[in-house]
Amino acid sequence: MRALTWHGHHDVRVDTVPDPEIINPRDAIIKVTATAICGSDLHLYDGVIPGMMPGDILGHEFMGEVVETGPKSTLEKGQKVVVPFTISCGSCYFCQKQQYSACDNSNPVDAQDLSEPLYGHAMSALFGYSHLTGGYAGGQSEYVRVPFSDVGPIVVPDHVEDEKVLFLSDILPTGWMAAENADIEPGDTVAVWGCGPVGLFAIQSALLMGAKQVIGIDHHPHRLELARSLGAKIVDFSRTHVGEALMEMSGGIGPDAVIDAVGMEAHGFAPDNVIEVVKQKVGVAADRGHALREALITCRKGGRVSVPGVYGGFLDKFPLGAMMQKGLQLRTGQTHVQKYTKPLLEKILNGEIDTTFLISHRLPLEQGPEGYKNFHDNQNEWTKVVLRPE
């Protein structure tokens, strides 16, 4: 089959690779009908996530048709399914608490040995990502093996267009959980750093949860316009002092809740970010934390901080003093996707949530490398890329 594979810094290719096979009784094989490039795929593209190997199949946002099942899979051939990017067993201590992204059983033991020394506990498994998270083949391919297929995939109606439900695999639940982690109350002011796909869905979710005003912060004009179209107010950080703007827009107390949807590759020319870009390029630091620092500093006293943006290492100059002295609450983590897919599918089907507005480009899988390059280099115009195997 054909698959989009990682070969190093800014080097992804479409290769011919072996077809996936059923390995365990709970497996299923999915024929991919639609897949997308995620902002966190760009961390792999930039080479800032450790544990990748040449030839790894990329992609953790995908959906398709069930074409083969193991004897203990609950799926049936021919069903149309969306697959969460988190791989979860459904029965361990964490899965029983619906903390699916903390599953103890999906990451193979040899891969657990890679992440446990770094984080204190082994990470769960993800599709199409680092070998720290299991090294599972991803869905930017013609076919993909789905472990624990009785737990993860959600069956969607055949008549629903792929693009309306594809993002149930990651960015819609991630944006929703980001807003949920911010404990939004009616009347709140919520500031969201980053108007990429996750930030836009966090904005949409925060408004649905009753926020009085949501403020999107970015420097790409088109992405800011998308945020405005959802009902957000906007701040262009390249033209405006973000802290002063947020104080003015929140009546002088600061936002009630802040959401960092940027993560480890913050943009801009703030002094701390310029230094961290250099440190990241020479390999002495993994994370650029300007957006997170700014979010913590600008959040009101007693406010809430939600971090869906991906971080991987140790952050310098973390404003712990501001966090403690202001009494901030912080929540973060990979998304417990399986917890959210069913209720969010209902919101899509009844028209409460539109997931298609951010798609800017649709390409065949064979043009995947072009999609990566443009999604990376032209972020104002390339807001979301959907790939289709042919």
mmCIF file of C-alpha atoms in Angstrom:
data_model
loop_
_atom_site.group_PDB
_atom_site.id
_atom_site.type_symbol
_atom_site.label_atom_id
_atom_site.label_comp_id
_atom_site.label_asym_id
_atom_site.label_seq_id
_atom_site.Cartn_x
_atom_site.Cartn_y
_atom_site.Cartn_z
ATOM 1 C CA MET A 1 0.000 0.000 0.000
ATOM 2 C CA ARG A 2 0.978 3.670 -0.227
ATOM 3 C CA ALA A 3 1.693 5.629 2.936
ATOM 4 C CA LEU A 4 3.118 8.968 3.981
ATOM 5 C CA THR A 5 6.323 8.332 5.898
ATOM 6 C CA TRP A 6 8.781 10.330 8.032
ATOM 7 C CA HIS A 7 12.443 10.423 7.044
ATOM 8 C CA GLY A 8 13.849 13.327 9.054
ATOM 9 C CA HIS A 9 13.740 17.088 9.424
ATOM 10 C CA HIS A 10 11.306 18.482 6.793
ATOM 11 C CA ASP A 11 11.514 15.194 4.893
ATOM 12 C CA VAL A 12 8.287 13.247 4.437
ATOM 13 C CA ARG A 13 7.660 10.951 1.492
ATOM 14 C CA VAL A 14 4.986 8.720 0.008
ATOM 15 C CA ASP A 15 6.387 5.193 0.051
ATOM 16 C CA THR A 16 5.129 1.732 -0.809
ATOM 17 C CA VAL A 17 5.009 -0.260 2.440
ATOM 18 C CA PRO A 18 3.610 -3.660 3.508
ATOM 19 C CA ASP A 19 -0.155 -3.853 4.081
ATOM 20 C CA PRO A 20 -1.176 -4.013 7.758
ATOM 21 C CA GLU A 21 -2.333 -7.331 9.211
ATOM 22 C CA ILE A 22 -4.465 -8.467 12.134
ATOM 23 C CA ILE A 23 -2.071 -9.181 15.022
ATOM 24 C CA ASN A 24 -4.344 -9.370 18.055
ATOM 25 C CA PRO A 25 -7.948 -10.614 18.364
ATOM 26 C CA ARG A 26 -9.261 -7.126 19.137
ATOM 27 C CA ASP A 27 -7.665 -5.563 16.007
ATOM 28 C CA ALA A 28 -9.436 -4.262 12.940
ATOM 29 C CA ILE A 29 -8.115 -3.116 9.586
ATOM 30 C CA ILE A 30 -9.514 0.167 8.257
ATOM 31 C CA LYS A 31 -9.445 1.300 4.633
ATOM 32 C CA VAL A 32 -8.734 5.003 5.058
ATOM 33 C CA THR A 33 -11.126 7.323 3.227
ATOM 34 C CA ALA A 34 -9.986 10.633 4.730
ATOM 35 C CA THR A 35 -7.082 11.744 6.883
ATOM 36 C CA ALA A 36 -5.714 15.120 7.931
ATOM 37 C CA ILE A 37 -2.431 16.797 8.800
ATOM 38 C CA CYS A 38 -2.475 17.997 12.400
ATOM 39 C CA GLY A 39 -0.557 20.895 13.899
ATOM 40 C CA SER A 40 1.202 18.392 16.145
ATOM 41 C CA ASP A 41 2.364 16.538 12.998
ATOM 42 C CA LEU A 42 4.398 19.668 12.308
ATOM 43 C CA HIS A 43 6.352 19.034 15.523
ATOM 44 C CA LEU A 44 7.443 15.759 13.888
ATOM 45 C CA TYR A 45 8.110 17.565 10.600
ATOM 46 C CA ASP A 46 10.318 20.048 12.449
ATOM 47 C CA GLY A 47 12.142 17.225 14.206
ATOM 48 C CA VAL A 48 11.488 18.476 17.736
ATOM 49 C CA ILE A 49 9.789 15.291 18.977
ATOM 50 C CA PRO A 50 12.251 12.549 19.971
ATOM 51 C CA GLY A 51 11.801 8.887 19.194
ATOM 52 C CA MET A 52 10.992 8.961 15.464
ATOM 53 C CA MET A 53 12.564 6.469 13.054
ATOM 54 C CA PRO A 54 12.979 6.750 9.262
ATOM 55 C CA GLY A 55 10.058 5.099 7.515
ATOM 56 C CA ASP A 56 7.527 5.632 10.327
ATOM 57 C CA ILE A 57 3.999 6.024 8.909
ATOM 58 C CA LEU A 58 2.510 9.370 9.923
ATOM 59 C CA GLY A 59 -1.015 10.439 10.749
ATOM 60 C CA HIS A 60 -3.288 10.339 13.766
ATOM 61 C CA GLU A 61 -6.423 11.988 12.348
ATOM 62 C CA PHE A 62 -8.190 9.496 10.107
ATOM 63 C CA MET A 63 -11.390 7.631 9.348
ATOM 64 C CA GLY A 64 -12.523 4.978 6.932
ATOM 65 C CA GLU A 65 -14.292 1.701 6.238
ATOM 66 C CA VAL A 66 -13.828 -1.472 8.252
ATOM 67 C CA VAL A 67 -12.479 -4.159 5.895
ATOM 68 C CA GLU A 68 -11.193 -6.827 8.292
ATOM 69 C CA THR A 69 -11.771 -7.674 11.943
ATOM 70 C CA GLY A 70 -10.173 -9.871 14.562
ATOM 71 C CA PRO A 71 -12.356 -12.407 16.392
ATOM 72 C CA LYS A 72 -12.829 -10.111 19.426
ATOM 73 C CA SER A 73 -13.442 -6.862 17.554
ATOM 74 C CA THR A 74 -16.967 -5.478 17.934
ATOM 75 C CA LEU A 75 -16.817 -3.758 14.552
ATOM 76 C CA GLU A 76 -18.350 -5.189 11.395
ATOM 77 C CA LYS A 77 -17.013 -5.120 7.873
ATOM 78 C CA GLY A 78 -18.421 -2.240 5.872
ATOM 79 C CA GLN A 79 -19.001 0.073 8.833
ATOM 80 C CA LYS A 80 -17.866 3.679 8.546
ATOM 81 C CA VAL A 81 -15.771 4.664 11.543
ATOM 82 C CA VAL A 82 -13.738 7.546 12.949
ATOM 83 C CA VAL A 83 -10.699 6.463 14.962
ATOM 84 C CA PRO A 84 -9.435 8.393 18.039
ATOM 85 C CA PHE A 85 -5.743 9.280 17.920
ATOM 86 C CA THR A 86 -5.307 7.856 21.416
ATOM 87 C CA ILE A 87 -5.057 4.066 21.655
ATOM 88 C CA SER A 88 -6.732 2.725 24.780
ATOM 89 C CA CYS A 89 -7.515 -0.717 26.161
ATOM 90 C CA GLY A 90 -10.763 0.276 27.872
ATOM 91 C CA SER A 91 -10.187 -1.840 30.963
ATOM 92 C CA CYS A 92 -7.147 -0.552 32.893
ATOM 93 C CA TYR A 93 -7.374 1.703 35.973
ATOM 94 C CA PHE A 94 -7.171 4.858 33.852
ATOM 95 C CA CYS A 95 -9.561 3.801 31.087
ATOM 96 C CA GLN A 96 -12.126 2.876 33.744
ATOM 97 C CA LYS A 97 -11.905 6.520 34.911
ATOM 98 C CA GLN A 98 -12.359 7.682 31.300
ATOM 99 C CA GLN A 99 -8.754 8.934 31.325
ATOM 100 C CA TYR A 100 -8.188 7.153 28.044
ATOM 101 C CA SER A 101 -5.034 9.035 27.076
ATOM 102 C CA ALA A 102 -3.363 7.651 30.208
ATOM 103 C CA CYS A 103 -4.043 3.998 29.286
ATOM 104 C CA ASP A 104 -1.527 1.676 30.896
ATOM 105 C CA ASN A 105 -1.754 -1.162 28.388
ATOM 106 C CA SER A 106 -1.641 0.257 24.867
ATOM 107 C CA ASN A 107 2.028 1.260 24.813
ATOM 108 C CA PRO A 108 4.215 -1.861 24.434
ATOM 109 C CA VAL A 109 6.538 -2.570 27.353
ATOM 110 C CA ASP A 110 9.733 -1.900 25.405
ATOM 111 C CA ALA A 111 8.419 1.535 24.391
ATOM 112 C CA GLN A 112 7.318 2.273 27.961
ATOM 113 C CA ASP A 113 10.962 2.025 28.967
ATOM 114 C CA LEU A 114 11.666 5.028 26.726
ATOM 115 C CA SER A 115 9.183 7.449 28.281
ATOM 116 C CA GLU A 116 9.093 6.377 31.945
ATOM 117 C CA PRO A 117 12.515 7.829 32.867
ATOM 118 C CA LEU A 118 11.547 11.119 31.201
ATOM 119 C CA TYR A 119 8.096 11.618 32.715
ATOM 120 C CA GLY A 120 8.021 9.403 35.792
ATOM 121 C CA HIS A 121 5.335 7.198 34.260
ATOM 122 C CA ALA A 122 5.069 5.541 30.868
ATOM 123 C CA MET A 123 3.044 7.357 28.218
ATOM 124 C CA SER A 124 0.026 5.835 26.554
ATOM 125 C CA ALA A 125 0.055 4.967 22.859
ATOM 126 C CA LEU A 126 -0.856 7.187 19.927
ATOM 127 C CA PHE A 127 -1.223 6.531 16.215
ATOM 128 C CA GLY A 128 1.454 7.808 13.872
ATOM 129 C CA TYR A 129 3.650 9.472 16.430
ATOM 130 C CA SER A 130 6.889 8.936 18.303
ATOM 131 C CA HIS A 131 8.139 5.549 19.478
ATOM 132 C CA LEU A 132 7.813 7.069 22.963
ATOM 133 C CA THR A 133 4.107 6.529 22.327
ATOM 134 C CA GLY A 134 4.360 3.051 20.909
ATOM 135 C CA GLY A 135 5.536 3.644 17.361
ATOM 136 C CA TYR A 136 2.165 2.558 15.910
ATOM 137 C CA ALA A 137 1.697 3.096 12.180
ATOM 138 C CA GLY A 138 -0.516 6.064 11.438
ATOM 139 C CA GLY A 139 -3.481 6.698 9.177
ATOM 140 C CA GLN A 140 -1.938 8.835 6.441
ATOM 141 C CA SER A 141 -2.022 5.672 4.385
ATOM 142 C CA GLU A 142 -4.366 3.475 2.391
ATOM 143 C CA TYR A 143 -4.948 1.033 5.244
ATOM 144 C CA VAL A 144 -4.232 1.030 8.974
ATOM 145 C CA ARG A 145 -4.322 -1.520 11.756
ATOM 146 C CA VAL A 146 -6.454 -0.362 14.697
ATOM 147 C CA PRO A 147 -5.670 -2.089 18.021
ATOM 148 C CA PHE A 148 -8.421 -2.290 20.680
ATOM 149 C CA SER A 149 -10.992 -1.689 17.951
ATOM 150 C CA ASP A 150 -13.756 -2.592 20.413
ATOM 151 C CA VAL A 151 -12.914 0.540 22.455
ATOM 152 C CA GLY A 152 -11.716 3.349 20.216
ATOM 153 C CA PRO A 153 -13.510 3.762 16.870
ATOM 154 C CA ILE A 154 -16.951 5.338 16.741
ATOM 155 C CA VAL A 155 -19.361 4.158 14.042
ATOM 156 C CA VAL A 156 -20.844 7.079 12.100
ATOM 157 C CA PRO A 157 -23.844 7.119 9.750
ATOM 158 C CA ASP A 158 -23.021 6.242 6.143
ATOM 159 C CA HIS A 159 -24.818 9.303 4.782
ATOM 160 C CA VAL A 160 -22.689 11.818 6.721
ATOM 161 C CA GLU A 161 -19.872 13.357 4.732
ATOM 162 C CA ASP A 162 -16.394 12.422 5.912
ATOM 163 C CA GLU A 163 -15.315 16.013 6.448
ATOM 164 C CA LYS A 164 -18.147 16.639 8.908
ATOM 165 C CA VAL A 165 -16.951 13.908 11.279
ATOM 166 C CA LEU A 166 -13.243 13.415 10.500
ATOM 167 C CA PHE A 167 -12.115 15.791 13.222
ATOM 168 C CA LEU A 168 -13.763 13.685 15.917
ATOM 169 C CA SER A 169 -10.450 11.806 15.691
ATOM 170 C CA ASP A 170 -8.542 14.588 17.475
ATOM 171 C CA ILE A 171 -8.873 18.327 17.091
ATOM 172 C CA LEU A 172 -12.586 18.726 17.880
ATOM 173 C CA PRO A 173 -12.429 16.691 21.146
ATOM 174 C CA THR A 174 -9.101 18.403 21.923
ATOM 175 C CA GLY A 175 -10.625 21.857 21.545
ATOM 176 C CA TRP A 176 -13.671 20.782 23.548
ATOM 177 C CA MET A 177 -11.587 19.295 26.378
ATOM 178 C CA ALA A 178 -9.436 22.433 26.395
ATOM 179 C CA ALA A 179 -12.536 24.521 27.052
ATOM 180 C CA GLU A 180 -13.851 21.996 29.580
ATOM 181 C CA ASN A 181 -10.506 22.103 31.422
ATOM 182 C CA ALA A 182 -10.907 25.874 31.688
ATOM 183 C CA ASP A 183 -14.049 25.373 33.839
ATOM 184 C CA ILE A 184 -15.888 28.052 31.904
ATOM 185 C CA GLU A 185 -18.764 29.765 33.698
ATOM 186 C CA PRO A 186 -21.512 31.871 32.116
ATOM 187 C CA GLY A 187 -20.268 35.420 31.689
ATOM 188 C CA ASP A 188 -16.576 34.511 31.615
ATOM 189 C CA THR A 189 -13.923 36.162 29.516
ATOM 190 C CA VAL A 190 -11.750 33.504 27.910
ATOM 191 C CA ALA A 191 -8.504 34.186 26.025
ATOM 192 C CA VAL A 192 -7.191 31.607 23.549
ATOM 193 C CA TRP A 193 -3.593 31.707 22.315
ATOM 194 C CA GLY A 194 -3.323 30.261 18.801
ATOM 195 C CA CYS A 195 -6.082 30.321 16.168
ATOM 196 C CA GLY A 196 -5.026 27.112 14.501
ATOM 197 C CA PRO A 197 -7.472 24.193 14.308
ATOM 198 C CA VAL A 198 -7.385 23.327 18.036
ATOM 199 C CA GLY A 199 -7.585 26.979 19.057
ATOM 200 C CA LEU A 200 -10.542 27.569 16.737
ATOM 201 C CA PHE A 201 -12.406 24.569 18.118
ATOM 202 C CA ALA A 202 -11.573 25.723 21.669
ATOM 203 C CA ILE A 203 -13.088 29.114 20.799
ATOM 204 C CA GLN A 204 -16.199 27.464 19.361
ATOM 205 C CA SER A 205 -16.496 25.203 22.409
ATOM 206 C CA ALA A 206 -15.983 28.011 24.943
ATOM 207 C CA LEU A 207 -18.795 30.022 23.368
ATOM 208 C CA LEU A 208 -21.094 26.971 23.445
ATOM 209 C CA MET A 209 -20.232 26.538 27.135
ATOM 210 C CA GLY A 210 -21.491 30.049 27.929
ATOM 211 C CA ALA A 211 -18.464 32.329 27.846
ATOM 212 C CA LYS A 212 -19.517 35.978 27.527
ATOM 213 C CA GLN A 213 -16.563 36.832 25.344
ATOM 214 C CA VAL A 214 -13.767 34.765 23.835
ATOM 215 C CA ILE A 215 -10.619 36.478 22.607
ATOM 216 C CA GLY A 216 -8.493 34.767 19.934
ATOM 217 C CA ILE A 217 -4.786 35.694 19.821
ATOM 218 C CA ASP A 218 -2.658 35.062 16.731
ATOM 219 C CA HIS A 219 -0.734 36.963 14.052
ATOM 220 C CA HIS A 220 -2.100 35.337 10.889
ATOM 221 C CA PRO A 221 -4.869 37.589 9.476
ATOM 222 C CA HIS A 222 -6.916 34.770 7.926
ATOM 223 C CA ARG A 223 -6.831 32.649 11.075
ATOM 224 C CA LEU A 224 -7.910 35.680 13.105
ATOM 225 C CA GLU A 225 -10.778 36.215 10.658
ATOM 226 C CA LEU A 226 -11.857 32.591 11.139
ATOM 227 C CA ALA A 227 -11.889 33.220 14.895
ATOM 228 C CA ARG A 228 -13.937 36.363 14.389
ATOM 229 C CA SER A 229 -16.385 34.459 12.187
ATOM 230 C CA LEU A 230 -17.067 32.123 15.113
ATOM 231 C CA GLY A 231 -17.966 35.082 17.320
ATOM 232 C CA ALA A 232 -14.616 35.747 18.991
ATOM 233 C CA LYS A 233 -12.924 39.094 19.502
ATOM 234 C CA ILE A 234 -9.378 39.092 18.202
ATOM 235 C CA VAL A 235 -5.910 40.357 19.144
ATOM 236 C CA ASP A 236 -3.030 40.411 16.650
ATOM 237 C CA PHE A 237 0.050 39.928 18.822
ATOM 238 C CA SER A 238 2.311 41.343 16.106
ATOM 239 C CA ARG A 239 0.536 44.697 16.332
ATOM 240 C CA THR A 240 -0.791 44.851 19.892
ATOM 241 C CA HIS A 241 0.583 44.430 23.406
ATOM 242 C CA VAL A 242 -1.356 41.336 24.414
ATOM 243 C CA GLY A 243 -1.326 41.937 28.174
ATOM 244 C CA GLU A 244 -2.566 45.508 27.889
ATOM 245 C CA ALA A 245 -5.260 44.524 25.394
ATOM 246 C CA LEU A 246 -6.567 41.707 27.585
ATOM 247 C CA MET A 247 -6.681 43.931 30.675
ATOM 248 C CA GLU A 248 -8.677 46.526 28.786
ATOM 249 C CA MET A 249 -11.044 43.959 27.247
ATOM 250 C CA SER A 250 -11.686 42.302 30.624
ATOM 251 C CA GLY A 251 -12.504 45.431 32.585
ATOM 252 C CA GLY A 252 -9.075 45.645 34.200
ATOM 253 C CA ILE A 253 -8.982 42.253 35.958
ATOM 254 C CA GLY A 254 -7.636 39.914 33.280
ATOM 255 C CA PRO A 255 -9.296 36.922 31.596
ATOM 256 C CA ASP A 256 -11.138 34.462 33.847
ATOM 257 C CA ALA A 257 -9.654 31.579 31.891
ATOM 258 C CA VAL A 258 -6.786 31.271 29.430
ATOM 259 C CA ILE A 259 -6.129 28.490 26.906
ATOM 260 C CA ASP A 260 -2.688 27.841 25.399
ATOM 261 C CA ALA A 261 -3.391 26.160 22.047
ATOM 262 C CA VAL A 262 0.098 26.959 20.754
ATOM 263 C CA GLY A 263 2.420 24.574 22.561
ATOM 264 C CA MET A 264 6.099 23.976 22.049
ATOM 265 C CA GLU A 265 6.657 25.969 18.859
ATOM 266 C CA ALA A 266 5.524 29.498 19.713
ATOM 267 C CA HIS A 267 6.033 32.175 17.041
ATOM 268 C CA GLY A 268 7.011 35.840 17.240
ATOM 269 C CA PHE A 269 9.970 37.978 18.165
ATOM 270 C CA ALA A 270 9.562 38.280 21.918
ATOM 271 C CA PRO A 271 13.043 38.040 23.503
ATOM 272 C CA ASP A 272 12.312 34.787 25.355
ATOM 273 C CA ASN A 273 11.013 33.184 22.159
ATOM 274 C CA VAL A 274 13.997 34.262 20.059
ATOM 275 C CA ILE A 275 16.366 32.693 22.600
ATOM 276 C CA GLU A 276 14.326 29.488 22.736
ATOM 277 C CA VAL A 277 14.209 29.161 18.944
ATOM 278 C CA VAL A 278 18.004 29.088 18.995
ATOM 279 C CA LYS A 279 18.112 26.617 21.889
ATOM 280 C CA GLN A 280 15.603 24.352 20.107
ATOM 281 C CA LYS A 281 17.599 24.409 16.869
ATOM 282 C CA VAL A 282 20.840 23.417 18.592
ATOM 283 C CA GLY A 283 19.090 20.726 20.586
ATOM 284 C CA VAL A 284 19.543 22.030 24.133
ATOM 285 C CA ALA A 285 15.814 22.549 24.768
ATOM 286 C CA ALA A 286 12.616 21.026 23.417
ATOM 287 C CA ASP A 287 9.999 23.659 24.187
ATOM 288 C CA ARG A 288 9.342 27.305 23.304
ATOM 289 C CA GLY A 289 7.036 28.525 26.049
ATOM 290 C CA HIS A 290 6.310 32.177 25.274
ATOM 291 C CA ALA A 291 2.571 31.651 24.795
ATOM 292 C CA LEU A 292 2.248 29.724 28.042
ATOM 293 C CA ARG A 293 4.222 32.299 30.015
ATOM 294 C CA GLU A 294 2.074 35.096 28.602
ATOM 295 C CA ALA A 295 -1.114 33.186 29.386
ATOM 296 C CA LEU A 296 -0.047 32.648 33.006
ATOM 297 C CA ILE A 297 0.980 36.280 33.473
ATOM 298 C CA THR A 298 -2.183 37.758 31.962
ATOM 299 C CA CYS A 299 -4.726 35.416 33.605
ATOM 300 C CA ARG A 300 -6.660 37.093 36.412
ATOM 301 C CA LYS A 301 -6.058 36.246 40.055
ATOM 302 C CA GLY A 302 -7.823 32.987 40.905
ATOM 303 C CA GLY A 303 -8.227 32.179 37.222
ATOM 304 C CA ARG A 304 -7.926 28.915 35.286
ATOM 305 C CA VAL A 305 -5.280 27.835 32.805
ATOM 306 C CA SER A 306 -5.870 25.123 30.199
ATOM 307 C CA VAL A 307 -3.019 23.790 28.063
ATOM 308 C CA PRO A 308 -4.002 21.621 25.075
ATOM 309 C CA GLY A 309 -0.826 22.715 23.237
ATOM 310 C CA VAL A 310 1.816 19.993 23.060
ATOM 311 C CA TYR A 311 4.966 20.260 25.209
ATOM 312 C CA GLY A 312 7.615 17.585 25.450
ATOM 313 C CA GLY A 313 10.513 18.579 27.667
ATOM 314 C CA PHE A 314 11.569 20.993 30.392
ATOM 315 C CA LEU A 315 10.642 24.669 30.158
ATOM 316 C CA ASP A 316 12.980 27.436 31.340
ATOM 317 C CA LYS A 317 11.683 30.493 33.180
ATOM 318 C CA PHE A 318 8.309 28.969 33.981
ATOM 319 C CA PRO A 319 6.456 31.667 35.997
ATOM 320 C CA LEU A 320 5.683 29.430 38.937
ATOM 321 C CA GLY A 321 5.640 32.442 41.269
ATOM 322 C CA ALA A 322 2.839 34.109 39.301
ATOM 323 C CA MET A 323 0.918 30.868 39.277
ATOM 324 C CA MET A 324 1.193 30.405 43.047
ATOM 325 C CA GLN A 325 0.774 34.021 44.103
ATOM 326 C CA LYS A 326 -2.312 34.495 41.912
ATOM 327 C CA GLY A 327 -3.793 31.141 42.894
ATOM 328 C CA LEU A 328 -4.116 29.857 39.339
ATOM 329 C CA GLN A 329 -5.401 26.382 38.504
ATOM 330 C CA LEU A 330 -3.753 24.567 35.601
ATOM 331 C CA ARG A 331 -5.017 21.535 33.686
ATOM 332 C CA THR A 332 -3.465 19.910 30.652
ATOM 333 C CA GLY A 333 -2.910 16.549 28.985
ATOM 334 C CA GLN A 334 -3.474 14.545 25.857
ATOM 335 C CA THR A 335 -7.165 14.330 25.018
ATOM 336 C CA HIS A 336 -9.363 11.547 26.366
ATOM 337 C CA VAL A 337 -10.898 11.323 22.905
ATOM 338 C CA GLN A 338 -13.100 8.281 23.506
ATOM 339 C CA LYS A 339 -14.901 10.182 26.297
ATOM 340 C CA TYR A 340 -16.057 12.891 23.889
ATOM 341 C CA THR A 341 -16.702 11.285 20.505
ATOM 342 C CA LYS A 342 -20.322 10.250 21.078
ATOM 343 C CA PRO A 343 -21.649 13.548 22.554
ATOM 344 C CA LEU A 344 -19.736 15.587 19.990
ATOM 345 C CA LEU A 345 -21.062 13.438 17.137
ATOM 346 C CA GLU A 346 -24.556 14.286 18.355
ATOM 347 C CA LYS A 347 -23.707 18.005 18.306
ATOM 348 C CA ILE A 348 -22.444 17.677 14.737
ATOM 349 C CA LEU A 349 -25.506 15.769 13.585
ATOM 350 C CA ASN A 350 -27.945 18.263 15.161
ATOM 351 C CA GLY A 351 -26.077 21.223 13.679
ATOM 352 C CA GLU A 352 -24.652 22.730 16.882
ATOM 353 C CA ILE A 353 -21.061 22.355 15.704
ATOM 354 C CA ASP A 354 -19.617 22.960 12.242
ATOM 355 C CA THR A 355 -16.301 21.221 11.682
ATOM 356 C CA THR A 356 -15.722 22.058 8.028
ATOM 357 C CA PHE A 357 -15.139 25.821 8.133
ATOM 358 C CA LEU A 358 -11.399 25.535 8.728
ATOM 359 C CA ILE A 359 -10.561 23.159 5.838
ATOM 360 C CA SER A 360 -8.487 25.134 3.343
ATOM 361 C CA HIS A 361 -7.000 22.418 1.127
ATOM 362 C CA ARG A 362 -7.935 18.948 -0.067
ATOM 363 C CA LEU A 363 -5.195 16.831 -1.659
ATOM 364 C CA PRO A 364 -4.629 13.240 -2.752
ATOM 365 C CA LEU A 365 -2.331 11.293 -0.443
ATOM 366 C CA GLU A 366 0.377 11.335 -3.099
ATOM 367 C CA GLN A 367 0.646 15.106 -2.608
ATOM 368 C CA GLY A 368 1.100 14.710 1.153
ATOM 369 C CA PRO A 369 4.657 16.136 1.159
ATOM 370 C CA GLU A 370 3.343 19.266 -0.576
ATOM 371 C CA GLY A 371 0.608 19.475 2.045
ATOM 372 C CA TYR A 372 3.129 19.285 4.901
ATOM 373 C CA LYS A 373 5.389 21.927 3.366
ATOM 374 C CA ASN A 374 2.599 24.411 2.809
ATOM 375 C CA PHE A 375 0.829 23.753 6.108
ATOM 376 C CA HIS A 376 4.194 24.507 7.725
ATOM 377 C CA ASP A 377 5.334 27.459 5.583
ATOM 378 C CA ASN A 378 2.054 29.185 4.698
ATOM 379 C CA GLN A 379 0.004 28.982 7.866
ATOM 380 C CA ASN A 380 -2.112 32.013 7.084
ATOM 381 C CA GLU A 381 -3.641 30.435 3.986
ATOM 382 C CA TRP A 382 -3.208 26.713 4.764
ATOM 383 C CA THR A 383 -5.396 26.328 7.842
ATOM 384 C CA LYS A 384 -6.212 22.619 7.491
ATOM 385 C CA VAL A 385 -5.238 19.963 4.968
ATOM 386 C CA VAL A 386 -7.367 16.886 4.293
ATOM 387 C CA LEU A 387 -5.720 14.032 2.380
ATOM 388 C CA ARG A 388 -7.511 11.270 0.517
ATOM 389 C CA PRO A 389 -5.912 7.983 -0.573
ATOM 390 C CA GLU A 390 -6.884 7.134 -4.133
#
